[in-house]
Structure formats: C-alpha cells, structure tokens
Tab-separated table of C-alpha atoms and ligand atoms in Angstrom:
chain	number	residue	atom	x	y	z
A	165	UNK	CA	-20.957	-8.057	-39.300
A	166	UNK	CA	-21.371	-6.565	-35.794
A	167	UNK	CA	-18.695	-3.944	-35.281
A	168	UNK	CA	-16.819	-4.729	-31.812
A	169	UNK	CA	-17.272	-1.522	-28.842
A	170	UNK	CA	-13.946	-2.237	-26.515
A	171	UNK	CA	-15.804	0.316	-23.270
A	172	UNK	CA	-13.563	0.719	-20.373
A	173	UNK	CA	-15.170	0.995	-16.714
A	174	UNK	CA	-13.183	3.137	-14.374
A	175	UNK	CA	-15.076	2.709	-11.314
A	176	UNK	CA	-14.487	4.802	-8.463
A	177	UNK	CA	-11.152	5.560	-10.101
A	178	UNK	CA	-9.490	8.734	-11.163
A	179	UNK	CA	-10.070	12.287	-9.701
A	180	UNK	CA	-10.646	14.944	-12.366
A	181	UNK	CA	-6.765	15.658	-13.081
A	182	UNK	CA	-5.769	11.901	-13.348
A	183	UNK	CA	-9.348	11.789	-15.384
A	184	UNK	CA	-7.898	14.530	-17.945
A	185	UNK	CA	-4.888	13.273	-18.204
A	186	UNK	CA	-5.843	9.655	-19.037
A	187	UNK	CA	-8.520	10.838	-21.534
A	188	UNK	CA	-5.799	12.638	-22.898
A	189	UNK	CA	-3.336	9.857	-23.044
A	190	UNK	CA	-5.887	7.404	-24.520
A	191	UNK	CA	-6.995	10.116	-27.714
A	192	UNK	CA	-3.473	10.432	-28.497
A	193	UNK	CA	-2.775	6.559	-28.048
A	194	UNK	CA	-6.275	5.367	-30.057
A	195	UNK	CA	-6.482	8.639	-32.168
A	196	UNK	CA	-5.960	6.379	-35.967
A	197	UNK	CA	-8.018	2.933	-35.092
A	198	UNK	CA	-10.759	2.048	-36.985
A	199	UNK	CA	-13.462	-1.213	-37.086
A	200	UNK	CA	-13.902	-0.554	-33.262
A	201	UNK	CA	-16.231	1.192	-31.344
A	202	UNK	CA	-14.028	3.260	-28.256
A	203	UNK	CA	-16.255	4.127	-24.673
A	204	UNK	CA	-14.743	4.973	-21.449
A	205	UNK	CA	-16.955	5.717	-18.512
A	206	UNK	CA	-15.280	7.991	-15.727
A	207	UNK	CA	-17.018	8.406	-12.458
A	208	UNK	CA	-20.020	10.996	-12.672
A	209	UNK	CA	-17.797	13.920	-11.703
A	210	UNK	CA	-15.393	13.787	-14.331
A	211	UNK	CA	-18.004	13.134	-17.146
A	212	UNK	CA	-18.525	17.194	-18.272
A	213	UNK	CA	-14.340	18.118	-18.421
A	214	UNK	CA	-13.750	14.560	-20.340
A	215	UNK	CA	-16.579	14.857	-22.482
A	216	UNK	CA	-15.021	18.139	-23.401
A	217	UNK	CA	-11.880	16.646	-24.233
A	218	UNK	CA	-13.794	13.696	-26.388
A	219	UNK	CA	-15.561	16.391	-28.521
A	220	UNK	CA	-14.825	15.794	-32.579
A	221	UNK	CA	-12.787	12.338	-31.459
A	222	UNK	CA	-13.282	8.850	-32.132
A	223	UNK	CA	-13.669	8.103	-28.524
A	224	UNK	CA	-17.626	8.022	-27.041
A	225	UNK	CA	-18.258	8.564	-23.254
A	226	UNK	CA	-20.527	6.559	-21.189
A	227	UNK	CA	-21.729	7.049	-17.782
A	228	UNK	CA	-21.392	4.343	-15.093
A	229	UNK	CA	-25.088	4.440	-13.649
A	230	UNK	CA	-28.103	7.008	-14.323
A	231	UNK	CA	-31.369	6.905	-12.001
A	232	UNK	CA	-34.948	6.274	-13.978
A	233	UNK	CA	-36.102	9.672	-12.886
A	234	UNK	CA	-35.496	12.932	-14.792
A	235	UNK	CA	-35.560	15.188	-11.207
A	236	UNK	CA	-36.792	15.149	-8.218
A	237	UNK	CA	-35.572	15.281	-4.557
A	238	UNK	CA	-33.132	12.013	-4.767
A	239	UNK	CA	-30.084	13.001	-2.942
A	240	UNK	CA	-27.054	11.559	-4.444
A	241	UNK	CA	-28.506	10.405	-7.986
A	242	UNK	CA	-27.702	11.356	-11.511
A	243	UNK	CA	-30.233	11.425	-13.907
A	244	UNK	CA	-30.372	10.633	-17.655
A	245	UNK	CA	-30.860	14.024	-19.189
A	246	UNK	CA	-28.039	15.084	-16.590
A	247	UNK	CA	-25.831	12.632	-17.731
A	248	UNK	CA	-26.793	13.309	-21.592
A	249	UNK	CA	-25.998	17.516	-21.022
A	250	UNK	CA	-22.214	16.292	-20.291
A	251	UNK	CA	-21.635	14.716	-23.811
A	252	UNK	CA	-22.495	10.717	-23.127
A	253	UNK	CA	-23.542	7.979	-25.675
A	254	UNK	CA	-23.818	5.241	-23.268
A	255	UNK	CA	-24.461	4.432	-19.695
A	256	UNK	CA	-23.561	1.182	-18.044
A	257	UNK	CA	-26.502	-0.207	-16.383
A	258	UNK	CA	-27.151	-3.129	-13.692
A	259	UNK	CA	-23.476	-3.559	-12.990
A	260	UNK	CA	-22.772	-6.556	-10.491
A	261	UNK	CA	-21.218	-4.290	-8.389
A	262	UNK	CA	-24.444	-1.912	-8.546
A	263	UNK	CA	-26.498	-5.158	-7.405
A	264	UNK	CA	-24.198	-6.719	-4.956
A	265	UNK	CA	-23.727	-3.120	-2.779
A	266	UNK	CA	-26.261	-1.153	-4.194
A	267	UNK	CA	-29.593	-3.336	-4.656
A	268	UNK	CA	-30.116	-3.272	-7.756
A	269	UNK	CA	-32.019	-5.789	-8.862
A	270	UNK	CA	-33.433	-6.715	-12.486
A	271	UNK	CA	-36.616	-4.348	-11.612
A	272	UNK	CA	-34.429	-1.369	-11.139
A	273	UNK	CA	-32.083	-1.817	-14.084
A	274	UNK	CA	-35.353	-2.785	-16.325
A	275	UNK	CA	-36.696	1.034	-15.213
A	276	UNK	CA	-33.049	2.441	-15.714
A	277	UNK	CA	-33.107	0.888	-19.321
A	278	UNK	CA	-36.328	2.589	-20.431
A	279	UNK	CA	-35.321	5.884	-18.321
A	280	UNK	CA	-32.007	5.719	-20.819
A	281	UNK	CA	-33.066	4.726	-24.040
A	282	UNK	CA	-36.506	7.101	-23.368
A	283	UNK	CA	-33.854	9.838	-22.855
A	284	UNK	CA	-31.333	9.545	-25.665
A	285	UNK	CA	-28.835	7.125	-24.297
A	286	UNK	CA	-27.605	3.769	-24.975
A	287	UNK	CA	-27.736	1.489	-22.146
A	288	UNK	CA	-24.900	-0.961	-21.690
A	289	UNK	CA	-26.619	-3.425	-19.807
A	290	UNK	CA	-24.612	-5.623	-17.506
A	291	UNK	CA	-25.487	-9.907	-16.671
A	292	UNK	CA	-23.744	-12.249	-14.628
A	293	UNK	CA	-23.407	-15.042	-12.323
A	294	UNK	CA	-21.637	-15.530	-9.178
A	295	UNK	CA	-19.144	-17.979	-8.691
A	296	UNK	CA	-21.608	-19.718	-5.955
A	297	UNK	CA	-24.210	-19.967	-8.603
A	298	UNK	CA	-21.746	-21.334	-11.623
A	299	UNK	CA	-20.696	-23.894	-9.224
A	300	UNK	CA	-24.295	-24.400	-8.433
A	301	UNK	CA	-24.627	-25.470	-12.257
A	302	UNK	CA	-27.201	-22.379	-12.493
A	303	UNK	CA	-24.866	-20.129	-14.600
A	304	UNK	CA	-27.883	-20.720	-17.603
A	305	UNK	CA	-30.724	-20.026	-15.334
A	306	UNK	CA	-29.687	-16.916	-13.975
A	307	UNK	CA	-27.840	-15.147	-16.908
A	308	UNK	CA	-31.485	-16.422	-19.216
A	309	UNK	CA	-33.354	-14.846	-16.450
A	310	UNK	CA	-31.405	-11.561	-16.230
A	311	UNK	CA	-31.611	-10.793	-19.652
A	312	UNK	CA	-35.182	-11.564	-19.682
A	313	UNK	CA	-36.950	-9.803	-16.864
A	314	UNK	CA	-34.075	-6.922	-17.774
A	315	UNK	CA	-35.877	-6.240	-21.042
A	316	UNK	CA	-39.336	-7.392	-20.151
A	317	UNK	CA	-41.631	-5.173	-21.940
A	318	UNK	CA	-39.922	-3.518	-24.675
A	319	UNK	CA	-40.009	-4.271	-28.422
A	320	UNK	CA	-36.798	-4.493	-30.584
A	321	UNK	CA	-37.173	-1.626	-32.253
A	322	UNK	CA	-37.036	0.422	-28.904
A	323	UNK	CA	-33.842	-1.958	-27.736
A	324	UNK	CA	-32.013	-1.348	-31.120
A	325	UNK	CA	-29.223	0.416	-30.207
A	326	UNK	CA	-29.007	-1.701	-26.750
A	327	UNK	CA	-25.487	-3.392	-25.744
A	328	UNK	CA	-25.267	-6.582	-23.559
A	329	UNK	CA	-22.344	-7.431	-21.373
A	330	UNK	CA	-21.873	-10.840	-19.729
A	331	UNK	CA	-19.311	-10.275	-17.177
A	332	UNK	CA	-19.244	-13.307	-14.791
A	333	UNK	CA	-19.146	-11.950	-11.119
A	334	UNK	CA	-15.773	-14.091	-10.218
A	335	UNK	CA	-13.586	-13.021	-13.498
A	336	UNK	CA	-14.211	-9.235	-12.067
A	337	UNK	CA	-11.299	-8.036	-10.768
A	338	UNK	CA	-9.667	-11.858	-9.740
A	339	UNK	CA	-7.319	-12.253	-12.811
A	340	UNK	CA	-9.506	-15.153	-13.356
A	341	UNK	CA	-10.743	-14.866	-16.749
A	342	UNK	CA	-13.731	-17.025	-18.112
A	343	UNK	CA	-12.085	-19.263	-20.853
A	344	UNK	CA	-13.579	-18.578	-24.130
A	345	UNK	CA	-15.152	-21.917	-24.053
A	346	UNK	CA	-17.160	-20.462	-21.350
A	347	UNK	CA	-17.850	-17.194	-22.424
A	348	UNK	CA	-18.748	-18.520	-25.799
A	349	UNK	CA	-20.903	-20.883	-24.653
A	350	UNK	CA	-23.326	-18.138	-22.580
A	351	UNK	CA	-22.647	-15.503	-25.121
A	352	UNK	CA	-24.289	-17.906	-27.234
A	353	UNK	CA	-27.389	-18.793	-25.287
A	354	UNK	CA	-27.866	-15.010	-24.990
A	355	UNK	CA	-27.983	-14.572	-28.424
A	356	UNK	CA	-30.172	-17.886	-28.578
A	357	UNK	CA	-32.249	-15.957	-25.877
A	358	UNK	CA	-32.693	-12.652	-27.738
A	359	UNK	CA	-33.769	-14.418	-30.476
A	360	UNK	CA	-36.294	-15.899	-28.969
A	361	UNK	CA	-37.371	-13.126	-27.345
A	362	UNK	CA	-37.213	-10.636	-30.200
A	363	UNK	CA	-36.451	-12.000	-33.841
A	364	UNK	CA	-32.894	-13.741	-35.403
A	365	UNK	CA	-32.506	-10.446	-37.089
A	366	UNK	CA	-32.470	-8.683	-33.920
A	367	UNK	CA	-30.261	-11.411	-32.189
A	368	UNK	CA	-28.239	-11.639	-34.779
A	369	UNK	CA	-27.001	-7.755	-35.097
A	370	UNK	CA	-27.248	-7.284	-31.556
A	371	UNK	CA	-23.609	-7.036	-29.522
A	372	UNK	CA	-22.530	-8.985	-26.379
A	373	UNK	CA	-19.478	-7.506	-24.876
A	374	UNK	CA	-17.585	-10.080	-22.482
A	375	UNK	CA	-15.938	-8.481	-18.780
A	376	UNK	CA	-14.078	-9.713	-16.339
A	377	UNK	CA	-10.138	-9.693	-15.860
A	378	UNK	CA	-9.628	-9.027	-19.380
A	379	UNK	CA	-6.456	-7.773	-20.565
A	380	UNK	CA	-4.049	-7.072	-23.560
A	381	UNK	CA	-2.882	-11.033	-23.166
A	382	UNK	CA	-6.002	-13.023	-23.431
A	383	UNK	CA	-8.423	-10.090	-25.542
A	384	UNK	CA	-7.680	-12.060	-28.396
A	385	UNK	CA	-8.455	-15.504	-28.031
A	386	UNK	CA	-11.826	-14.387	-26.341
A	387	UNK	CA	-12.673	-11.954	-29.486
A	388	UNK	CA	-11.780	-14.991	-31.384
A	389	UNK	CA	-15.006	-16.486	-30.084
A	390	UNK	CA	-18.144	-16.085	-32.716
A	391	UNK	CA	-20.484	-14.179	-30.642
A	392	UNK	CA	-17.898	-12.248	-28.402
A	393	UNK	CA	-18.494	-8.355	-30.272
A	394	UNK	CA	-15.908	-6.921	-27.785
A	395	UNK	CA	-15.087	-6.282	-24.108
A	396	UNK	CA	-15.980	-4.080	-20.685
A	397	UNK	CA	-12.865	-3.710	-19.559
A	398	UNK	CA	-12.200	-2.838	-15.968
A	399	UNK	CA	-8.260	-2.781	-14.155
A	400	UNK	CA	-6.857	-2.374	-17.373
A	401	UNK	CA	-8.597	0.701	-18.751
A	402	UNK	CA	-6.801	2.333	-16.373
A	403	UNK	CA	-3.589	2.926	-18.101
A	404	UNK	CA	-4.037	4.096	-21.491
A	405	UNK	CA	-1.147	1.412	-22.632
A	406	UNK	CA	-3.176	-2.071	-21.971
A	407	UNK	CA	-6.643	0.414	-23.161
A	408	UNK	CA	-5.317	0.848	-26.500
A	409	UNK	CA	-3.821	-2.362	-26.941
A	410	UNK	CA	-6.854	-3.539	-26.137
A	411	UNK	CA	-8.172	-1.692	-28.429
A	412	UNK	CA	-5.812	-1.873	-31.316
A	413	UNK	CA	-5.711	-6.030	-30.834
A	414	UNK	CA	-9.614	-5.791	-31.280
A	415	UNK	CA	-9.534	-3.679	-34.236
A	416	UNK	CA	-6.734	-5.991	-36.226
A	417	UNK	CA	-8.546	-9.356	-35.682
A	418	UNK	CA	-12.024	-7.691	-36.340
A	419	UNK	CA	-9.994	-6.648	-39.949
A	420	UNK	CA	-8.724	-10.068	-40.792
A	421	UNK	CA	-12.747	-11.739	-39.775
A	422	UNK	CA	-13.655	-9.068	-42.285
A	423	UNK	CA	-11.125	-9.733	-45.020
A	424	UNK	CA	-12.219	-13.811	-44.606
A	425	UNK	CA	-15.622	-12.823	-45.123
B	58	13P	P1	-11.883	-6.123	-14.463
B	58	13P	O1	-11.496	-5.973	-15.901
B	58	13P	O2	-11.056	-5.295	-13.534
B	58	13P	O3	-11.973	-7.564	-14.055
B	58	13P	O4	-13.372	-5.530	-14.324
B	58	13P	C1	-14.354	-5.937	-15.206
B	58	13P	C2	-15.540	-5.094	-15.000
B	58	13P	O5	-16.214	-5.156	-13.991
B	58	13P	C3	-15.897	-4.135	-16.065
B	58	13P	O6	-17.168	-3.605	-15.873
C-alpha cells in the first residue's frame, strides 16, 4: 500500500519568526502520527532555521522551487545542492503558479526534475488544468501531456522516489474543491499514464497527491478516493490547527484501508 505524504505549500507566506513559530506549533501538534508522510515547504529564506528545528522529527522539509543549475551567475535563483545544505527531502517543482507568472513550462520543470533527483532531492512535481481548459473538455489532454513531456527521458528507476500532484488550477486558492469524482477520475488516468509510460509496478507504487482548496472538511472524502495517496495543501497549512488535522484525518483513514486489507 502507498503510504499517504500530506506536504503543505506556504507560498510567499511567513517571515522567519512566524516561520519558527509555526514549525514549532506543527512538531508539537503532529509530534505522535504515524502511516503519513509530513512536508512543509517555507519560502527559500526560512528553509536553514526550520530545517534546524525539523532535525530528529517526523516532519521532512521541502523547498518550493530549485533552478537546474548547481552555480553560476543567476541572480535570484536557488540551486539544488543549496537547497539540499539546509536540510530538504523534497522540492516542489512546476507549480501552476511557477508557470502562470514565472514561465515555466514543461521544458523547464523536466530540467528542474533531473537537476533534483541528480542532486539528492525528491521532486514533487506539480500538473494541472485551468478552468478555461476543463471547460474546454481538454482537462485529459493537458494533464496526459504534462506528465509526459515532464518526465520525458528518464527511466523508472531514476523517477523512483518521484511524487505527482494534480492540483487543478481553479480549486487553488477559490474554496472550490475538485469533487472526488473528478479528482479520482484524473488521478486515475495518471496512474493509467505512468503505467504506460513506465511499468504497472511503477504506476502502481507511485503517489499522486491531490491540491487545491483542500481543507480539514472535505480531506476525507477525497483520500477516500483509490488513487488519491494524500494532499498539497496550500491556505490551510498555514495554521498548524487545520495542518494537523489534516494530517491526523489522513493518518486514521489510511489505518482503517490498512486494517480492511
Ligand atoms: P490552496 O490549498 O490554498 O487551494 O492551495 C493549493 C496549492 O496550490 C498547493 O500547492
């Protein structure tokens, strides 16, 4: 059985202080769970203190975007053994917010995957449509062809550790969440997809986290869903309360699908 990750994204939330002190809340709040993988990625300038605090606890720390290169004169960027010195597991790559302000297209994040994986971290690799495109009836289309030119060129032993997300650009930050009917049913063809692309053994272990407005009221009927292995969680890994409920919510249903197994 694939062990769910619940990762929370700050964005360009939380100053150091408020980043220590939320850490701290959310080790003390998550300290005894089990059966759940815990990630929260603070903006680049908090990752060193936090991963400090994180040290010998059950909590991993991701990084919210890397650049491919490992130096070089690129003013502003972080790169992967950078982000790897501060204590991170995982990085977040190819976020929609990344491609809608940013560029970033399925070229970058496929260089940004084998920049991360190349330098020791996992990537967390985010696919989605746009409400303009759902409505367009191409939600298939485009999520198939993110994953696909996102990975193009590596084998499945080099994506092993690799973690999908499928956060559908109008459930981010709307309150509109995708009903698990919907989630389910591209969660699926991503796992049909990786199969293809890769082998059922691969498909089968590999974990697709759902995002977008999800919260401590609707985590479980969406980690009800077969191939829903847990969430990227956005406005409410803010507040260590709806985090660890979150959290906690994940870990007791993940129990019971163990316990009927
Ligand atoms: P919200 O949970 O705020 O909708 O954000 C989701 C997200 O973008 C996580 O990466």
């Amino acid at each position: 059985m694939r062990t769910p990750i619940i990762a929370g994204n700050w964005k360009m939330y939380k100053d150091i202080n408020e980043a220590l002190e939320l850490t701290n809340s959310i080790k003390r709040d998550a300290y005894n769970v089990d059966n759940v993988g815990i990630v929260i990625c603070p903006p680049a300038t908090d990752l060193s203190d936090v991963g400090e605090m994180l040290m010998e606890s059950n909590i991993d720390l991701g990084a919210q975007n890397c650049y491919w290169e490992n130096e070089g004169a690129f003013t502003g960027e972080v790169s992967v053994p950078m982000i790897k010195s501060t204590g991170c597991k995982y990085v977040i790559i190819g976020h929609s917010e990344r491609r809608k302000y940013f560029g970033e297209t399925d070229e970058t994040v496929n260089k940004k995957i084998k920049a991360a994986i190349d330098g020791g971290l996992i990537p967390i690799m985010c696919v989605g449509e746009t409400l303009g495109q759902r409505e367009a009836g191409k939600t298939i289309e485009v999520v198939k062809g993110q994953v696909t030119e996102g990975l193009k060129g590596f084998d499945e032993n080099f994506l092993k550790d690799l973690v999908i997300a499928y956060e559908p650009v109008w459930a981010i930050g709307t309150g509109k969440t995708a009903t698990p009917d919907q989630a389910q049913e591209v969660h699926a063809m991503i796992r049909t997809l990786l199969e293809k692309l890769f082998s059922k053994t691969f498909a089968e272990e590999k974990r697709v986290l759902y995002g977008g407005s999800v919260k401590p009221d609707n985590i479980n009927v969406l980690m009800e869903e077969k191939d829903i292995d847990g969430g990227l969680i956005g406005g409410a890994s803010l507040k260590s309360d709806s985090f660890t409920d979150i959290i906690k919510t994940t870990s007791e249903l993940y129990r019971v699908k163990q316990e009927k197994n």
